[in-house]
Short mmCIF file of C-alpha atoms in Angstrom, two decimals:
data_model
loop_
_atom_site.label_atom_id
_atom_site.label_comp_id
_atom_site.label_asym_id
_atom_site.label_seq_id
_atom_site.Cartn_x
_atom_site.Cartn_y
_atom_site.Cartn_z
CA MET A 1 18.06 -93.30 -21.49
CA ALA A 2 18.51 -90.45 -23.96
CA ALA A 3 20.54 -87.46 -22.79
CA SER A 4 18.72 -84.27 -21.92
CA ALA A 5 19.05 -81.41 -24.37
CA GLY A 6 21.52 -78.52 -23.85
CA THR A 7 21.98 -77.15 -20.39
CA THR A 8 18.55 -78.15 -19.09
CA LEU A 9 18.54 -80.30 -15.99
CA ASN A 10 16.45 -83.43 -16.56
CA PRO A 11 13.62 -83.63 -13.93
CA ASP A 12 13.48 -87.40 -13.58
CA TYR A 13 16.52 -87.97 -11.38
CA GLU A 14 16.32 -90.10 -8.25
CA ARG A 15 15.74 -88.06 -5.10
CA GLY A 16 18.14 -90.08 -2.99
CA SER A 17 21.80 -90.85 -2.44
CA LEU A 18 23.81 -92.65 -5.12
CA TRP A 19 25.72 -94.37 -2.30
CA SER A 20 22.62 -95.75 -0.56
CA ALA A 21 21.30 -97.00 -3.89
CA THR A 22 24.51 -98.92 -4.63
CA MET A 23 25.65 -100.24 -1.24
CA PRO A 24 25.00 -103.72 0.18
CA ALA A 25 21.74 -104.11 2.08
CA LEU A 26 22.33 -103.97 5.86
CA PRO A 27 20.58 -106.42 8.29
CA ASP A 28 17.39 -105.08 9.71
CA ARG A 29 18.12 -104.21 13.37
CA SER A 30 14.90 -102.36 14.13
CA ASP A 31 13.17 -105.05 16.19
CA ARG A 32 15.98 -106.27 18.40
CA ARG A 33 15.33 -106.34 22.09
CA LEU A 34 17.09 -103.63 24.09
CA PRO A 35 19.19 -104.71 27.00
CA SER A 36 18.38 -103.31 30.43
CA THR A 37 22.04 -102.52 31.18
CA ALA A 38 25.25 -101.84 29.28
CA ASP A 39 28.75 -100.69 30.04
CA VAL A 40 28.49 -97.96 27.39
CA VAL A 41 25.50 -96.68 25.42
CA VAL A 42 26.38 -94.92 22.09
CA ILE A 43 23.76 -92.54 20.76
CA GLY A 44 24.16 -92.19 16.99
CA GLY A 45 24.86 -94.91 14.46
CA GLY A 46 27.16 -93.13 12.00
CA TYR A 47 30.92 -93.28 11.48
CA ALA A 48 31.81 -92.07 14.98
CA GLY A 49 29.28 -94.13 16.79
CA ILE A 50 29.84 -97.36 14.89
CA ASN A 51 33.69 -97.11 15.22
CA ALA A 52 33.41 -96.35 18.94
CA ALA A 53 31.23 -99.43 19.33
CA ARG A 54 33.69 -101.56 17.36
CA GLU A 55 36.63 -100.42 19.42
CA LEU A 56 34.81 -100.91 22.76
CA ALA A 57 33.53 -104.34 21.79
CA ARG A 58 37.05 -105.42 20.71
CA ARG A 59 38.23 -104.57 24.24
CA GLY A 60 35.52 -106.66 25.85
CA VAL A 61 33.24 -103.74 26.84
CA ARG A 62 29.44 -104.34 26.58
CA VAL A 63 28.34 -101.60 24.24
CA THR A 64 24.88 -100.76 22.85
CA VAL A 65 24.37 -98.45 19.86
CA LEU A 66 21.06 -96.57 19.49
CA GLU A 67 20.20 -95.11 16.08
CA ALA A 68 16.89 -93.26 15.62
CA HIS A 69 16.70 -94.12 11.88
CA GLU A 70 18.70 -96.73 10.01
CA LEU A 71 22.34 -97.24 10.82
CA GLY A 72 24.36 -94.83 8.66
CA TRP A 73 21.24 -92.77 7.88
CA GLY A 74 22.97 -89.39 8.12
CA ALA A 75 26.14 -88.02 6.51
CA SER A 76 27.85 -91.44 6.79
CA THR A 77 26.02 -92.60 3.61
CA ARG A 78 25.39 -89.15 2.11
CA ASN A 79 28.81 -87.49 2.07
CA GLY A 80 30.98 -86.70 -0.97
CA GLY A 81 33.28 -89.72 -0.58
CA ILE A 82 36.45 -87.71 -0.15
CA VAL A 83 38.92 -88.86 2.53
CA HIS A 84 41.66 -86.47 3.60
CA PRO A 85 43.55 -85.38 6.73
CA GLY A 86 43.20 -81.85 8.07
CA PHE A 87 40.63 -79.53 9.67
CA LYS A 88 39.28 -76.27 8.28
CA TRP A 89 42.42 -74.75 9.74
CA GLY A 90 45.83 -75.78 8.34
CA PRO A 91 48.84 -76.84 10.46
CA GLY A 92 50.25 -73.30 10.66
CA GLN A 93 46.91 -71.90 11.74
CA LEU A 94 46.52 -74.51 14.38
CA VAL A 95 49.88 -73.62 15.90
CA ARG A 96 48.99 -69.91 15.96
CA ARG A 97 45.57 -70.64 17.54
CA TYR A 98 46.50 -73.26 20.07
CA GLY A 99 50.32 -73.07 20.53
CA ALA A 100 53.05 -75.20 19.02
CA GLU A 101 52.60 -78.34 21.10
CA VAL A 102 48.81 -78.60 20.89
CA GLY A 103 48.65 -77.36 17.34
CA ARG A 104 51.05 -80.01 16.17
CA ALA A 105 49.27 -82.74 18.13
CA LEU A 106 45.94 -81.67 16.64
CA TYR A 107 47.28 -81.92 13.07
CA GLN A 108 48.95 -85.20 13.78
CA GLU A 109 45.57 -86.48 14.87
CA THR A 110 44.22 -85.79 11.42
CA LEU A 111 47.17 -87.63 9.77
CA ASP A 112 46.42 -90.57 12.06
CA SER A 113 42.78 -90.42 11.06
CA TYR A 114 43.64 -90.90 7.37
CA ALA A 115 46.01 -93.74 8.21
CA LEU A 116 43.26 -95.34 10.31
CA VAL A 117 40.83 -95.37 7.37
CA ARG A 118 43.39 -97.02 5.22
CA SER A 119 44.27 -99.64 7.79
CA LEU A 120 40.56 -100.40 8.62
CA ILE A 121 39.75 -100.96 4.99
CA HIS A 122 42.69 -103.38 4.72
CA ASP A 123 42.26 -105.20 8.04
CA GLU A 124 38.47 -105.58 7.82
CA ARG A 125 38.63 -106.33 4.04
CA ILE A 126 36.11 -103.61 3.24
CA ASP A 127 35.24 -103.43 -0.45
CA CYS A 128 34.55 -99.70 -0.89
CA GLU A 129 36.37 -98.60 -4.07
CA PHE A 130 39.16 -96.98 -2.06
CA ARG A 131 41.55 -95.03 -4.37
CA GLU A 132 44.52 -93.04 -3.07
CA VAL A 133 44.55 -90.37 -5.69
CA GLY A 134 45.20 -87.13 -3.84
CA HIS A 135 43.08 -83.94 -4.00
CA VAL A 136 43.28 -80.46 -5.60
CA GLU A 137 42.24 -77.19 -3.97
CA LEU A 138 41.33 -74.67 -6.71
CA ALA A 139 41.70 -70.90 -6.40
CA TYR A 140 38.29 -69.32 -7.23
CA ALA A 141 39.81 -65.80 -7.50
CA PRO A 142 43.30 -64.45 -8.13
CA SER A 143 43.43 -63.24 -4.51
CA HIS A 144 43.03 -66.79 -3.28
CA VAL A 145 46.30 -67.99 -4.89
CA PRO A 146 48.53 -66.62 -2.09
CA GLU A 147 46.35 -68.41 0.46
CA LEU A 148 46.94 -71.69 -1.28
CA GLU A 149 50.67 -70.94 -1.48
CA HIS A 150 50.68 -70.34 2.28
CA SER A 151 48.82 -73.63 2.77
CA ALA A 152 51.37 -75.44 0.68
CA ALA A 153 54.20 -74.11 2.93
CA GLY A 154 52.34 -75.08 6.04
CA LEU A 155 51.84 -78.64 4.78
CA ALA A 156 55.50 -78.91 3.77
CA ALA A 157 56.46 -77.89 7.32
CA VAL A 158 54.73 -81.00 8.71
CA GLY A 159 55.96 -83.36 5.98
CA VAL A 160 52.79 -83.53 3.85
CA PRO A 161 53.58 -83.70 0.13
CA ALA A 162 51.87 -80.79 -1.70
CA HIS A 163 52.72 -78.51 -4.61
CA MET A 164 51.26 -75.54 -6.46
CA VAL A 165 50.11 -75.63 -10.11
CA ALA A 166 50.01 -72.36 -12.08
CA ARG A 167 46.89 -71.41 -14.01
CA GLU A 168 48.55 -72.07 -17.32
CA ASP A 169 49.27 -75.64 -16.29
CA ILE A 170 45.98 -76.42 -14.56
CA HIS A 171 44.74 -78.70 -17.37
CA GLN A 172 47.31 -81.20 -16.18
CA GLU A 173 45.01 -81.69 -13.19
CA ILE A 174 41.48 -80.81 -14.28
CA GLY A 175 39.51 -80.07 -17.46
CA THR A 176 38.38 -76.52 -16.69
CA ASP A 177 39.44 -72.86 -17.23
CA ALA A 178 37.37 -71.64 -14.26
CA TYR A 179 40.23 -71.37 -11.70
CA PHE A 180 43.37 -69.30 -11.16
CA GLY A 181 45.77 -71.81 -9.66
CA ALA A 182 45.76 -75.03 -7.72
CA LEU A 183 47.23 -76.75 -4.67
CA VAL A 184 47.75 -80.50 -5.17
CA VAL A 185 47.90 -82.61 -1.95
CA GLU A 186 48.92 -86.20 -2.44
CA GLY A 187 47.89 -87.82 0.82
CA SER A 188 44.11 -88.23 0.35
CA ALA A 189 41.66 -90.65 -1.30
CA LEU A 190 38.23 -91.40 -2.64
CA LEU A 191 35.85 -94.14 -1.57
CA HIS A 192 32.23 -95.29 -1.77
CA PRO A 193 30.75 -94.01 1.55
CA GLY A 194 27.86 -96.48 1.65
CA ARG A 195 30.08 -99.53 1.13
CA TYR A 196 32.60 -98.21 3.60
CA PHE A 197 29.87 -97.80 6.23
CA ALA A 198 28.49 -101.26 5.53
CA GLY A 199 31.97 -102.69 6.11
CA LEU A 200 32.35 -100.77 9.35
CA ALA A 201 28.95 -101.96 10.65
CA ALA A 202 29.83 -105.56 9.77
CA ALA A 203 33.11 -105.12 11.64
CA ALA A 204 31.34 -103.78 14.73
CA ASP A 205 28.92 -106.67 14.56
CA ARG A 206 31.72 -109.21 14.36
CA ALA A 207 33.41 -107.59 17.37
CA GLY A 208 30.30 -108.13 19.38
CA ALA A 209 28.71 -104.64 19.50
CA ASP A 210 24.94 -104.60 20.22
CA LEU A 211 23.50 -102.54 17.32
CA HIS A 212 19.92 -101.07 17.24
CA GLU A 213 18.08 -98.88 14.79
CA GLY A 214 14.63 -97.27 14.83
CA VAL A 215 15.07 -96.41 18.50
CA ARG A 216 15.54 -92.80 19.64
CA ALA A 217 17.16 -91.77 22.93
CA ARG A 218 14.87 -89.29 24.68
CA SER A 219 16.91 -88.24 27.71
CA ILE A 220 20.03 -88.94 29.73
CA ARG A 221 20.02 -88.68 33.45
CA ARG A 222 22.91 -89.30 35.83
CA GLN A 223 22.14 -91.08 39.09
CA PRO A 224 23.83 -90.40 42.44
CA ASP A 225 25.91 -93.55 42.02
CA GLY A 226 27.43 -92.08 38.80
CA ARG A 227 25.67 -94.38 36.36
CA PHE A 228 23.39 -93.05 33.58
CA VAL A 229 19.80 -93.78 32.84
CA VAL A 230 19.15 -93.48 29.11
CA LYS A 231 15.45 -93.21 28.33
CA THR A 232 14.52 -94.34 24.84
CA THR A 233 11.31 -94.78 22.78
CA ARG A 234 11.53 -98.45 23.64
CA GLY A 235 12.44 -98.44 27.33
CA THR A 236 15.45 -97.47 29.48
CA ILE A 237 18.99 -98.64 29.74
CA LEU A 238 21.33 -98.29 32.74
CA ALA A 239 24.97 -97.60 31.69
CA ARG A 240 28.30 -96.78 33.16
CA ASP A 241 29.07 -94.35 30.27
CA VAL A 242 27.17 -92.64 27.45
CA LEU A 243 28.69 -91.32 24.25
CA VAL A 244 26.74 -88.86 22.07
CA ALA A 245 27.85 -89.15 18.41
CA THR A 246 24.97 -87.49 16.56
CA ASN A 247 27.00 -84.76 14.73
CA GLY A 248 24.73 -82.82 12.31
CA TYR A 249 21.59 -84.32 13.77
CA THR A 250 22.24 -83.49 17.44
CA ASP A 251 18.90 -82.98 19.22
CA GLY A 252 17.74 -82.27 22.78
CA VAL A 253 18.85 -85.59 24.28
CA ALA A 254 21.89 -83.64 25.57
CA PRO A 255 20.75 -79.96 25.61
CA SER A 256 24.22 -78.55 26.34
CA LEU A 257 25.53 -80.20 23.16
CA ARG A 258 22.68 -78.99 21.01
CA ARG A 259 23.77 -75.46 21.89
CA ARG A 260 27.17 -76.16 20.38
CA VAL A 261 26.51 -77.95 17.07
CA MET A 262 24.72 -76.59 13.98
CA GLY A 263 23.32 -78.83 11.29
CA ILE A 264 24.13 -77.09 7.95
CA GLY A 265 22.71 -78.47 4.73
CA SER A 266 24.98 -79.80 2.00
CA PHE A 267 23.77 -81.27 -1.30
CA ILE A 268 25.12 -83.46 -4.04
CA ILE A 269 24.21 -84.47 -7.59
CA ALA A 270 25.56 -87.44 -9.51
CA THR A 271 25.36 -87.72 -13.27
CA GLU A 272 24.89 -90.74 -15.45
CA PRO A 273 28.13 -92.78 -16.20
CA LEU A 274 30.26 -90.77 -18.59
CA PRO A 275 32.31 -91.83 -21.60
CA ASP A 276 35.91 -92.81 -20.80
CA ALA A 277 37.32 -90.01 -23.04
CA LEU A 278 35.23 -87.36 -21.22
CA VAL A 279 36.34 -88.69 -17.83
CA ALA A 280 39.99 -88.44 -18.90
CA GLU A 281 39.40 -84.84 -19.98
CA LEU A 282 37.55 -83.85 -16.77
CA SER A 283 39.88 -85.53 -14.30
CA PRO A 284 43.17 -86.64 -15.89
CA LYS A 285 44.57 -88.10 -12.65
CA GLY A 286 41.29 -89.17 -10.99
CA ARG A 287 41.70 -86.77 -8.08
CA ALA A 288 39.16 -85.12 -5.72
CA PHE A 289 38.52 -81.40 -6.08
CA PHE A 290 37.48 -78.48 -3.86
CA ASP A 291 37.34 -74.78 -4.67
CA THR A 292 38.05 -71.88 -2.34
CA LYS A 293 34.62 -70.18 -2.30
CA ASN A 294 32.69 -69.84 0.92
CA PHE A 295 29.79 -71.49 -0.86
CA LEU A 296 32.35 -74.10 -1.97
CA TYR A 297 31.95 -76.94 -4.49
CA TYR A 298 33.54 -80.37 -3.95
CA TRP A 299 33.57 -83.03 -6.64
CA HIS A 300 35.18 -86.02 -8.21
CA VAL A 301 34.52 -88.76 -10.80
CA SER A 302 33.32 -91.94 -9.12
CA ALA A 303 34.69 -95.43 -9.75
CA ASP A 304 31.73 -96.06 -12.08
CA ARG A 305 32.56 -92.84 -14.05
CA ARG A 306 29.85 -90.58 -12.70
CA MET A 307 30.54 -86.91 -11.91
CA VAL A 308 29.67 -86.49 -8.20
CA PHE A 309 29.31 -82.76 -7.51
CA GLY A 310 28.37 -81.23 -4.20
CA GLY A 311 28.21 -77.94 -2.33
CA ARG A 312 26.58 -75.70 0.21
CA ALA A 313 23.82 -74.74 -2.13
CA SER A 314 21.97 -72.61 0.41
CA PHE A 315 22.15 -71.53 4.05
CA ARG A 316 18.35 -71.17 3.97
CA PRO A 317 15.93 -74.07 4.27
CA THR A 318 15.63 -75.54 0.77
CA SER A 319 14.61 -78.64 -1.16
CA VAL A 320 16.60 -81.25 -2.97
CA ASP A 321 15.14 -80.04 -6.26
CA ARG A 322 16.11 -76.37 -5.72
CA ALA A 323 19.57 -77.41 -4.52
CA ALA A 324 19.99 -79.77 -7.56
CA ALA A 325 19.20 -76.87 -9.90
CA ILE A 326 21.78 -74.62 -8.17
CA LEU A 327 24.42 -77.35 -8.35
CA TRP A 328 23.70 -78.16 -11.95
CA ARG A 329 24.30 -74.53 -12.89
CA GLY A 330 27.48 -74.61 -10.82
CA LEU A 331 28.69 -77.85 -12.44
CA LEU A 332 28.25 -76.38 -15.94
CA SER A 333 30.11 -73.26 -14.94
CA VAL A 334 33.08 -75.43 -14.00
CA HIS A 335 32.71 -78.18 -16.60
CA PRO A 336 30.62 -76.98 -19.58
CA GLN A 337 31.57 -80.21 -21.29
CA LEU A 338 28.79 -81.93 -19.27
CA SER A 339 26.07 -80.04 -21.03
CA GLY A 340 23.73 -82.57 -22.49
CA HIS A 341 24.44 -85.23 -19.91
CA ARG A 342 21.84 -86.45 -17.41
CA VAL A 343 21.77 -86.24 -13.64
CA ASP A 344 20.76 -89.63 -12.17
CA TYR A 345 20.80 -88.83 -8.37
CA ALA A 346 20.33 -85.78 -6.15
CA TRP A 347 20.35 -85.74 -2.35
CA GLY A 348 21.30 -83.73 0.68
CA GLY A 349 21.75 -83.80 4.42
CA ASN A 350 23.25 -82.06 7.43
CA VAL A 351 26.90 -81.47 8.20
CA GLY A 352 27.72 -80.80 11.81
CA PHE A 353 29.41 -77.41 12.19
CA THR A 354 30.69 -75.73 15.34
CA PHE A 355 31.38 -72.05 16.06
CA ASP A 356 35.14 -72.46 15.96
CA ARG A 357 34.94 -74.77 12.98
CA MET A 358 36.69 -77.55 14.84
CA PRO A 359 35.48 -80.99 15.86
CA HIS A 360 35.20 -81.58 19.58
CA VAL A 361 35.66 -84.50 21.93
CA GLY A 362 35.19 -84.52 25.70
CA ARG A 363 32.60 -84.75 28.49
CA THR A 364 29.77 -82.50 29.49
CA LYS A 365 29.50 -81.22 33.08
CA ASP A 366 27.28 -84.23 33.75
CA GLY A 367 29.95 -86.62 32.45
CA VAL A 368 28.35 -87.50 29.08
CA ALA A 369 31.02 -88.20 26.50
CA TYR A 370 30.76 -86.70 23.01
CA ALA A 371 32.49 -86.70 19.58
CA LEU A 372 30.86 -84.05 17.35
CA GLY A 373 31.32 -81.33 14.75
CA CYS A 374 33.13 -82.80 11.69
CA CYS A 375 32.74 -79.46 9.91
CA GLY A 376 32.86 -81.13 6.50
CA THR A 377 35.84 -83.49 7.00
CA GLY A 378 33.99 -86.36 8.61
CA VAL A 379 34.95 -89.55 6.74
CA ALA A 380 38.43 -89.71 8.19
CA LEU A 381 37.96 -87.58 11.34
CA MET A 382 34.80 -89.19 12.68
CA THR A 383 36.21 -92.70 11.99
CA HIS A 384 39.28 -91.78 14.00
CA LEU A 385 37.50 -89.88 16.79
CA GLY A 386 34.97 -92.62 17.27
CA THR A 387 37.80 -95.15 17.54
CA ARG A 388 39.82 -92.92 19.90
CA VAL A 389 36.83 -92.15 22.17
CA GLY A 390 36.07 -95.87 22.28
CA ALA A 391 39.58 -96.55 23.52
CA TRP A 392 39.29 -93.62 25.97
CA LEU A 393 36.10 -95.01 27.46
CA ALA A 394 37.85 -98.38 27.74
CA GLY A 395 40.63 -96.83 29.79
CA GLU A 396 43.20 -95.26 27.45
CA GLY A 397 44.15 -91.59 27.42
CA PRO A 398 41.93 -88.99 25.73
CA PRO A 399 42.41 -87.66 22.14
CA ALA A 400 44.25 -84.35 21.67
CA LEU A 401 41.01 -82.59 20.80
CA SER A 402 39.82 -83.10 24.36
CA GLN A 403 42.15 -80.28 25.38
CA LEU A 404 39.98 -77.76 23.50
CA GLY A 405 37.03 -75.88 25.00
CA PHE A 406 33.72 -76.41 23.22
CA PRO A 407 32.23 -72.94 22.54
CA LEU A 408 28.56 -72.20 22.53
CA VAL A 409 26.98 -70.77 19.43
CA PRO A 410 26.92 -67.04 20.34
CA ALA A 411 23.23 -66.58 19.65
CA PRO A 412 19.89 -67.71 21.11
CA TYR A 413 19.88 -71.25 19.73
CA GLU A 414 18.04 -74.42 20.66
CA GLY A 415 18.57 -76.55 17.55
CA ARG A 416 17.07 -74.38 14.84
CA PRO A 417 19.80 -72.14 13.34
CA TRP A 418 17.63 -69.17 12.45
CA PHE A 419 20.71 -67.02 11.97
CA LEU A 420 22.28 -69.08 9.16
CA PRO A 421 20.58 -67.08 6.31
CA ILE A 422 22.22 -63.95 7.67
CA VAL A 423 25.61 -65.66 7.86
CA GLY A 424 25.02 -67.07 4.38
CA GLU A 425 24.41 -63.61 2.91
CA TRP A 426 27.72 -62.44 4.34
CA TYR A 427 29.53 -65.36 2.80
CA ARG A 428 27.71 -64.86 -0.48
CA LEU A 429 28.87 -61.22 -0.51
CA GLN A 430 32.45 -62.34 -0.08
CA ASP A 431 32.09 -64.67 -2.98
CA ARG A 432 30.61 -61.89 -5.16
CA LEU A 433 33.51 -59.60 -4.30
CA ALA A 434 35.86 -62.39 -5.25
CA ALA A 435 33.97 -62.87 -8.46
CA ARG A 436 34.58 -59.26 -9.47
CA SER A 437 38.32 -59.84 -9.35
CA ARG A 438 37.84 -62.87 -11.62
CA SER A 439 36.23 -60.73 -14.28
CA GLU A 440 39.22 -58.39 -14.26
CA ARG A 441 41.58 -61.18 -15.32
#
């Protein structure tokens, strides 16, 4: 198709995920008969749920997965395709917040999560365009450079290779003049999220997990004998254990968890395939990119040479079309070279955020297990936490994250985050103040 003119966003893009459109078709599991009993029922068929099921089945545990939509329907096939260790807090911040022993154990868990993704792809022979290329964090304002330098020191302290790049040398890493410095972290990768998920689902199937889609869990009730009755739209299941792994789509099936996880929208656009010379200019080393805004952007060039560009376009309810327009303007502000190129796909979905911006693993007062709150780092973390919780429910020790309390959202909240626009305006103000310092340089 002909390229659109100038900076105008073409209106005829696909309203859907690039990854879903280019992944293998999954078997239809919507009409399978539900069992009346299981050792473990997993609610949620994304990265965490499917990996928990695989691990449990490998250990001989009878496990049933319930997914209300299609398997992988949420962020597992809609994310940015960036795989990296770490939380929102760096290793130094974790030690200050939780103490030396717990802080180091928490960060080690994220390093283990990245290693697990790599080993799963190898061991299960998952064809998902996995590329270990590293990522770059870009300083949106001059005042953000010291923060990146501090992050570099924290990573060095735990043995993670990372180095700073000065503004005058930034073209060695990225084709833009929009940033004031960069932190390059080598231990991270890119992949095709849809193909990765398809491989994980096939691995869980081979292990003997009982996978169902199109069936919603309605309630969980614990009996006097300690077992759980899981009521669904297609009947009830009696189980020894229940794991809730619904992340950004957590609903009232476990009310105490809904009070702790917020679904925050994130959106992505993907361009048409780009010329090789332009790709080399935009991303000389093929890395993933993040910037340091509160309304951050994250992006990379895909294996088929598309610019995949995402961000928190709005904290207010919005549409894919409005978000696509915001992201297109943002993309051109970073890479004006893309003016005149088409957008082929635009999509969005929820990211599971918690009040302390940490993922959480544990049990509710009623004994329901959970693995929730990826906070934007879900490809590696939810793969790992699902696997670790599966091992835990099969008899191994709990993950390090189980030592953390799971805070309530400190506002009246029952699943509709009415307060996010207020929070968003505060973050937007901080970005505007940072932008003023940009104009002074």
